[in-house]
CSV table of N, CA and C in Angstrom, one decimal:
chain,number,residue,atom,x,y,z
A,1,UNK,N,226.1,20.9,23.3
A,1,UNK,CA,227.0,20.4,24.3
A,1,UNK,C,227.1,21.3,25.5
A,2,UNK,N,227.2,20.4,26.5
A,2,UNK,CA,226.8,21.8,27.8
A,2,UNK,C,228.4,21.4,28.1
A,3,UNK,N,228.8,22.8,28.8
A,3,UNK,CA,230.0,23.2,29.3
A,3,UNK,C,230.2,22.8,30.5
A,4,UNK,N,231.7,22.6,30.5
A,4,UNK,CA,231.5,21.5,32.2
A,4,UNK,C,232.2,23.0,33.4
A,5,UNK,N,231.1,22.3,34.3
A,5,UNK,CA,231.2,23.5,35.6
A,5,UNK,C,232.4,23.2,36.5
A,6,UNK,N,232.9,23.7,37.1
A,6,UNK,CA,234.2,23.4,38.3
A,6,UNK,C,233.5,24.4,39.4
A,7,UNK,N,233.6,23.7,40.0
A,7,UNK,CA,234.0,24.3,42.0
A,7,UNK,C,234.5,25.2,42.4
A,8,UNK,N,234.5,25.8,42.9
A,8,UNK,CA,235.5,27.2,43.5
A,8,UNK,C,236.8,26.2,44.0
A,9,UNK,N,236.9,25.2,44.1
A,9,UNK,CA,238.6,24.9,44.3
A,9,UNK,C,239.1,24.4,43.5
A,10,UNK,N,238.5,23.8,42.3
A,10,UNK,CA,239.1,23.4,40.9
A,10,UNK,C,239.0,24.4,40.1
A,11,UNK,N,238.6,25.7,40.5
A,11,UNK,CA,238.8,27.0,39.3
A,11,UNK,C,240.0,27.4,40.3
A,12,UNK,N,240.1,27.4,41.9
A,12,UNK,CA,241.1,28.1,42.2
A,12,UNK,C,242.5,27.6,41.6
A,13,UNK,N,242.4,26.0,41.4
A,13,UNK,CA,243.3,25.6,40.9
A,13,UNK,C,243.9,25.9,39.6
A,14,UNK,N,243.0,26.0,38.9
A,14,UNK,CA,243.1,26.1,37.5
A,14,UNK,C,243.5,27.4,37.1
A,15,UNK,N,243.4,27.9,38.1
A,15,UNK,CA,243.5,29.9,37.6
A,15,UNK,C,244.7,30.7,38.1
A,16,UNK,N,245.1,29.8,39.7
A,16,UNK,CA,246.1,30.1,40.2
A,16,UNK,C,245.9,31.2,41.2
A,17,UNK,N,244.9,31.2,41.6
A,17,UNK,CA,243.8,31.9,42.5
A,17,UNK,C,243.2,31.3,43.6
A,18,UNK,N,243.6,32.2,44.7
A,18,UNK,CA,243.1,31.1,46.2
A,18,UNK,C,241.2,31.3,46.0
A,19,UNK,N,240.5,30.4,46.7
A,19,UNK,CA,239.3,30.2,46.7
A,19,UNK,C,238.3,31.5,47.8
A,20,UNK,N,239.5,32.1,48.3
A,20,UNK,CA,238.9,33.1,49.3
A,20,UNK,C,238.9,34.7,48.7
A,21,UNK,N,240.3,34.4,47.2
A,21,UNK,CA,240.0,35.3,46.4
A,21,UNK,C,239.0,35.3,45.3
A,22,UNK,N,238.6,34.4,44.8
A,22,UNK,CA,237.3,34.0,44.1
A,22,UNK,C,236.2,34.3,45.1
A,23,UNK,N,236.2,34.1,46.3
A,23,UNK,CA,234.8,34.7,46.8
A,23,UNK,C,234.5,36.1,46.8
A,24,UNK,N,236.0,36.8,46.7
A,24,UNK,CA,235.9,38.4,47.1
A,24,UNK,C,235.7,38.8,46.1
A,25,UNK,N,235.9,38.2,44.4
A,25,UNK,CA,235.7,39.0,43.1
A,25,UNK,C,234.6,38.3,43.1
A,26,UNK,N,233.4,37.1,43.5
A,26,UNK,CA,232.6,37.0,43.2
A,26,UNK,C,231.4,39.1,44.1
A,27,UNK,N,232.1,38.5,45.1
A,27,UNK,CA,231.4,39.7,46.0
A,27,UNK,C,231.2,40.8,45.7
A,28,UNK,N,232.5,41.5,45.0
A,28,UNK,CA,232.7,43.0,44.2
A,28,UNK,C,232.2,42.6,43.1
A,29,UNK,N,231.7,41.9,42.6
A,29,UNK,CA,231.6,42.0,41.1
A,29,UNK,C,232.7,41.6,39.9
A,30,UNK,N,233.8,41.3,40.4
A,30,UNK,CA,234.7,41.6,39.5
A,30,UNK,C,234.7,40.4,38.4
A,31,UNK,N,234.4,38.7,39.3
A,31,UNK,CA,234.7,37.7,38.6
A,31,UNK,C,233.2,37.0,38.9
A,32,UNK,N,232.1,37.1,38.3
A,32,UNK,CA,230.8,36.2,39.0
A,32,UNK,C,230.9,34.5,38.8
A,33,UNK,N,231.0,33.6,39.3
A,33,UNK,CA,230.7,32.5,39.1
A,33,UNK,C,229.4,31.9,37.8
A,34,UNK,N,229.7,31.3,36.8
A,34,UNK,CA,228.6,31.1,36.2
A,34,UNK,C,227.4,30.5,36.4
A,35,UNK,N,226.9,29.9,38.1
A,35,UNK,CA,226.0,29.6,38.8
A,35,UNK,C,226.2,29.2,40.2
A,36,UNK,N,225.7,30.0,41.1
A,36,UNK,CA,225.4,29.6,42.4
A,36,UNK,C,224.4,28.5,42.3
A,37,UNK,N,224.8,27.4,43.1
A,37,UNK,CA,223.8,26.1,44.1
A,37,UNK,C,222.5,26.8,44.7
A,38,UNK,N,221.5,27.5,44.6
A,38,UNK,CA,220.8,27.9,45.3
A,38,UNK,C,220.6,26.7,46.9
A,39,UNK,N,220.6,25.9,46.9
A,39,UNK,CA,220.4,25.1,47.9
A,39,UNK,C,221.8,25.1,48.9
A,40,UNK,N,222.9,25.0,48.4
A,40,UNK,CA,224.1,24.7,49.0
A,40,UNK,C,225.0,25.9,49.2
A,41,UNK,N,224.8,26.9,48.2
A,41,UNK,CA,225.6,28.4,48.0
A,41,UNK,C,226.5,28.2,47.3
A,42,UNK,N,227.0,26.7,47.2
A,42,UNK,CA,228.4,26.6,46.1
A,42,UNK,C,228.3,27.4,44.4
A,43,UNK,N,229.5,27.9,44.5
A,43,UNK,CA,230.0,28.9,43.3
A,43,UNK,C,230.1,27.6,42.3
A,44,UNK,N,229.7,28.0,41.0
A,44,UNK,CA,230.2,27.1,39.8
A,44,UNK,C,230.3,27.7,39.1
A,45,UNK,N,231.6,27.7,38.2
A,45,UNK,CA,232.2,28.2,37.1
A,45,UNK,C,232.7,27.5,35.9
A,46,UNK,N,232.3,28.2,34.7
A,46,UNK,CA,232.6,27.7,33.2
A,46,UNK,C,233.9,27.5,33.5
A,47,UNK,N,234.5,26.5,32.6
A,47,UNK,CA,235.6,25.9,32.0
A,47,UNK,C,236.6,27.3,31.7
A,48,UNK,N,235.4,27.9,30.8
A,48,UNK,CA,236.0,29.3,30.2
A,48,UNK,C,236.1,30.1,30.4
A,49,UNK,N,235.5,30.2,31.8
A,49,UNK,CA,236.4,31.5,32.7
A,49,UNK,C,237.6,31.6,33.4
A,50,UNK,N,238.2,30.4,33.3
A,50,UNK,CA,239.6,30.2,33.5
A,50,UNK,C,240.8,31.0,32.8
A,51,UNK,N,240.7,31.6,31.8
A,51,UNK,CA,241.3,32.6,30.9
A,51,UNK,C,240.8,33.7,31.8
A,52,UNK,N,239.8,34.3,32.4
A,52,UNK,CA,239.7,35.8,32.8
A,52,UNK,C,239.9,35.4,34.7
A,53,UNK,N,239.7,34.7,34.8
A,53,UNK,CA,240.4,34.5,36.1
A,53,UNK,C,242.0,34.9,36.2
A,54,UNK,N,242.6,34.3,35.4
A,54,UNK,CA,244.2,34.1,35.1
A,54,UNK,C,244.6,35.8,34.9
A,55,UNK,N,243.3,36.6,33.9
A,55,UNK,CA,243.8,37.9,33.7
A,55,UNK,C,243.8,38.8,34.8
A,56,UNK,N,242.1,38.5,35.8
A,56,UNK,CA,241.6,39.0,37.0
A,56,UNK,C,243.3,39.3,38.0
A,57,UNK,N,243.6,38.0,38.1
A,57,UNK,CA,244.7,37.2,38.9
A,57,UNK,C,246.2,38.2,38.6
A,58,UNK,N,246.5,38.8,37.1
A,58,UNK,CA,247.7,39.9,36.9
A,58,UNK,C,247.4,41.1,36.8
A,59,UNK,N,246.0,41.8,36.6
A,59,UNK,CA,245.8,42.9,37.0
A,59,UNK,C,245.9,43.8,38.2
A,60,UNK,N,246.2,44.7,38.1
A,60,UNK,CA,246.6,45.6,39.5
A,60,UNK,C,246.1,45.5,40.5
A,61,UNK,N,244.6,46.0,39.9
A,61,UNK,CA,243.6,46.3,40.8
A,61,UNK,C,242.9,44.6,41.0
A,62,UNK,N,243.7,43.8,41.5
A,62,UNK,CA,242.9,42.3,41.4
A,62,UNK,C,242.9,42.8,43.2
A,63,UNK,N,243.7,43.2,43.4
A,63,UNK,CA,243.9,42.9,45.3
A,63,UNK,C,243.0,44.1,46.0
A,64,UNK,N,242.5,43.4,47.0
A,64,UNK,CA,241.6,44.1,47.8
A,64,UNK,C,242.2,45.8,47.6
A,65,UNK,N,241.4,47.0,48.1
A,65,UNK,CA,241.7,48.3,48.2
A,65,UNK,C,242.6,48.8,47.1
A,66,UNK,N,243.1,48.4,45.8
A,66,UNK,CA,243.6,48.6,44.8
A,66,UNK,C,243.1,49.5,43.6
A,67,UNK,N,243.3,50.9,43.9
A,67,UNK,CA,243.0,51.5,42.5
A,67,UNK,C,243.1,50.9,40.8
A,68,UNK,N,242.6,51.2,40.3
A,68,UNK,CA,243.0,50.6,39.0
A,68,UNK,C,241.8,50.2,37.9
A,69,UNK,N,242.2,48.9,37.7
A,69,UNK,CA,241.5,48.2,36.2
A,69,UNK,C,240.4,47.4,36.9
A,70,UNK,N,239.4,47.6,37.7
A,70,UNK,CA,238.2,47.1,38.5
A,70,UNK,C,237.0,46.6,37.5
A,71,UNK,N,237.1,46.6,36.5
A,71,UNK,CA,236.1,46.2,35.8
A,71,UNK,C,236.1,44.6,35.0
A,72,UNK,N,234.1,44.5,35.5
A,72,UNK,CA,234.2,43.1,35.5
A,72,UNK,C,234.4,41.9,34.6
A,73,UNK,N,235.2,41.2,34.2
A,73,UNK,CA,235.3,40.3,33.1
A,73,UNK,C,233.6,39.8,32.5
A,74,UNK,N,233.8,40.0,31.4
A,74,UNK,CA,232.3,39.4,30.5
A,74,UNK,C,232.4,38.3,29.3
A,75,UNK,N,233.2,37.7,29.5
A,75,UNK,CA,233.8,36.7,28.4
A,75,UNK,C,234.4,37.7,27.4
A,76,UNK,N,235.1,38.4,27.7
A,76,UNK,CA,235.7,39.2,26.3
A,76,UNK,C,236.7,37.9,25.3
A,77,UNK,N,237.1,38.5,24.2
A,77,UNK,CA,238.0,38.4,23.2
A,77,UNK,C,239.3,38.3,24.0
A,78,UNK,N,240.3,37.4,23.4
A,78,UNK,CA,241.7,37.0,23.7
A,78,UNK,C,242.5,38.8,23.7
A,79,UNK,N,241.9,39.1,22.3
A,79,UNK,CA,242.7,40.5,22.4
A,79,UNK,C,242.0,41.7,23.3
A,80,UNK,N,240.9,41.3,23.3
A,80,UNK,CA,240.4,42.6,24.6
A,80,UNK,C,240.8,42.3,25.8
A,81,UNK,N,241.2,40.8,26.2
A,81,UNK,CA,242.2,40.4,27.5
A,81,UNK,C,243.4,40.8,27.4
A,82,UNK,N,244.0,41.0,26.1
A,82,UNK,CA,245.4,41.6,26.3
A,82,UNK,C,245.4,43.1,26.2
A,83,UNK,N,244.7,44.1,25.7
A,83,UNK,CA,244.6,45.3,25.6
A,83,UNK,C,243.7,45.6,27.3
A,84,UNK,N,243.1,45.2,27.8
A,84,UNK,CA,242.7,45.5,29.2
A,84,UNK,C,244.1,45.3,30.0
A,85,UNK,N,244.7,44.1,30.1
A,85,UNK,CA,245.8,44.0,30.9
A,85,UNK,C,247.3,44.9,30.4
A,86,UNK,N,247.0,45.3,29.5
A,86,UNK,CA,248.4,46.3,28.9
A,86,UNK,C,248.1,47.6,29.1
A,87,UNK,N,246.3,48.1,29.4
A,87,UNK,CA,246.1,49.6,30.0
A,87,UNK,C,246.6,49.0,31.4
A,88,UNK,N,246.1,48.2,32.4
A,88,UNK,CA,246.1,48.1,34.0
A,88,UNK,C,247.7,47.8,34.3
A,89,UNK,N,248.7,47.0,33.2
A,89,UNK,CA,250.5,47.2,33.6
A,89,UNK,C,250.7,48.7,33.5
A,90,UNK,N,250.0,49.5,32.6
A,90,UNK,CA,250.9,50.6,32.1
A,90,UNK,C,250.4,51.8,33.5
A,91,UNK,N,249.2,51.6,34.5
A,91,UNK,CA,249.3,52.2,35.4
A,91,UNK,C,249.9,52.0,36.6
């Protein structure tokens, strides 16, 4: 069963994340889209990156020039999303 892809504006919806911040964690690394359009350059993302988007989105270091918890989401575990986001609150 293939996974259904979203847009950069139906993940920004879904995540609660503007689409101009999804292009900047695509840029840094922090959030990659699960396929670029080679033809068009549109971003497309898993269903199921909508969980690390959301975490991306309360982490410290989510905002530009921000020290912190900068490392890139890889589909982790529910509990490695909560133990990542409970080191980057406690700094």
């Amino acid at each position: 069963m293939e996974q259904e892809l979203l847009t950069v504006g139906l993940m920004a919806r879904r995540s609660g994340l503007t689409i101009k911040a999804l292009r900047y964690y695509d840029r840094t690394g922090l959030l990659r889209p699960a396929a670029v359009d080679g033809a068009t350059g549109y971003r497309l993302y898993h269903v199921g990156q909508v969980p690390e988007a959301r975490l991306v989105r309360t982490a410290p270091s989510s905002t530009p020039g921000s020290p912190g918890c900068a490392a890139p989401c890889t589909g982790s575990t529910r509990s490695e999303e909560r133990r990542v986001g409970k080191e980057c609150r406690s700094r």
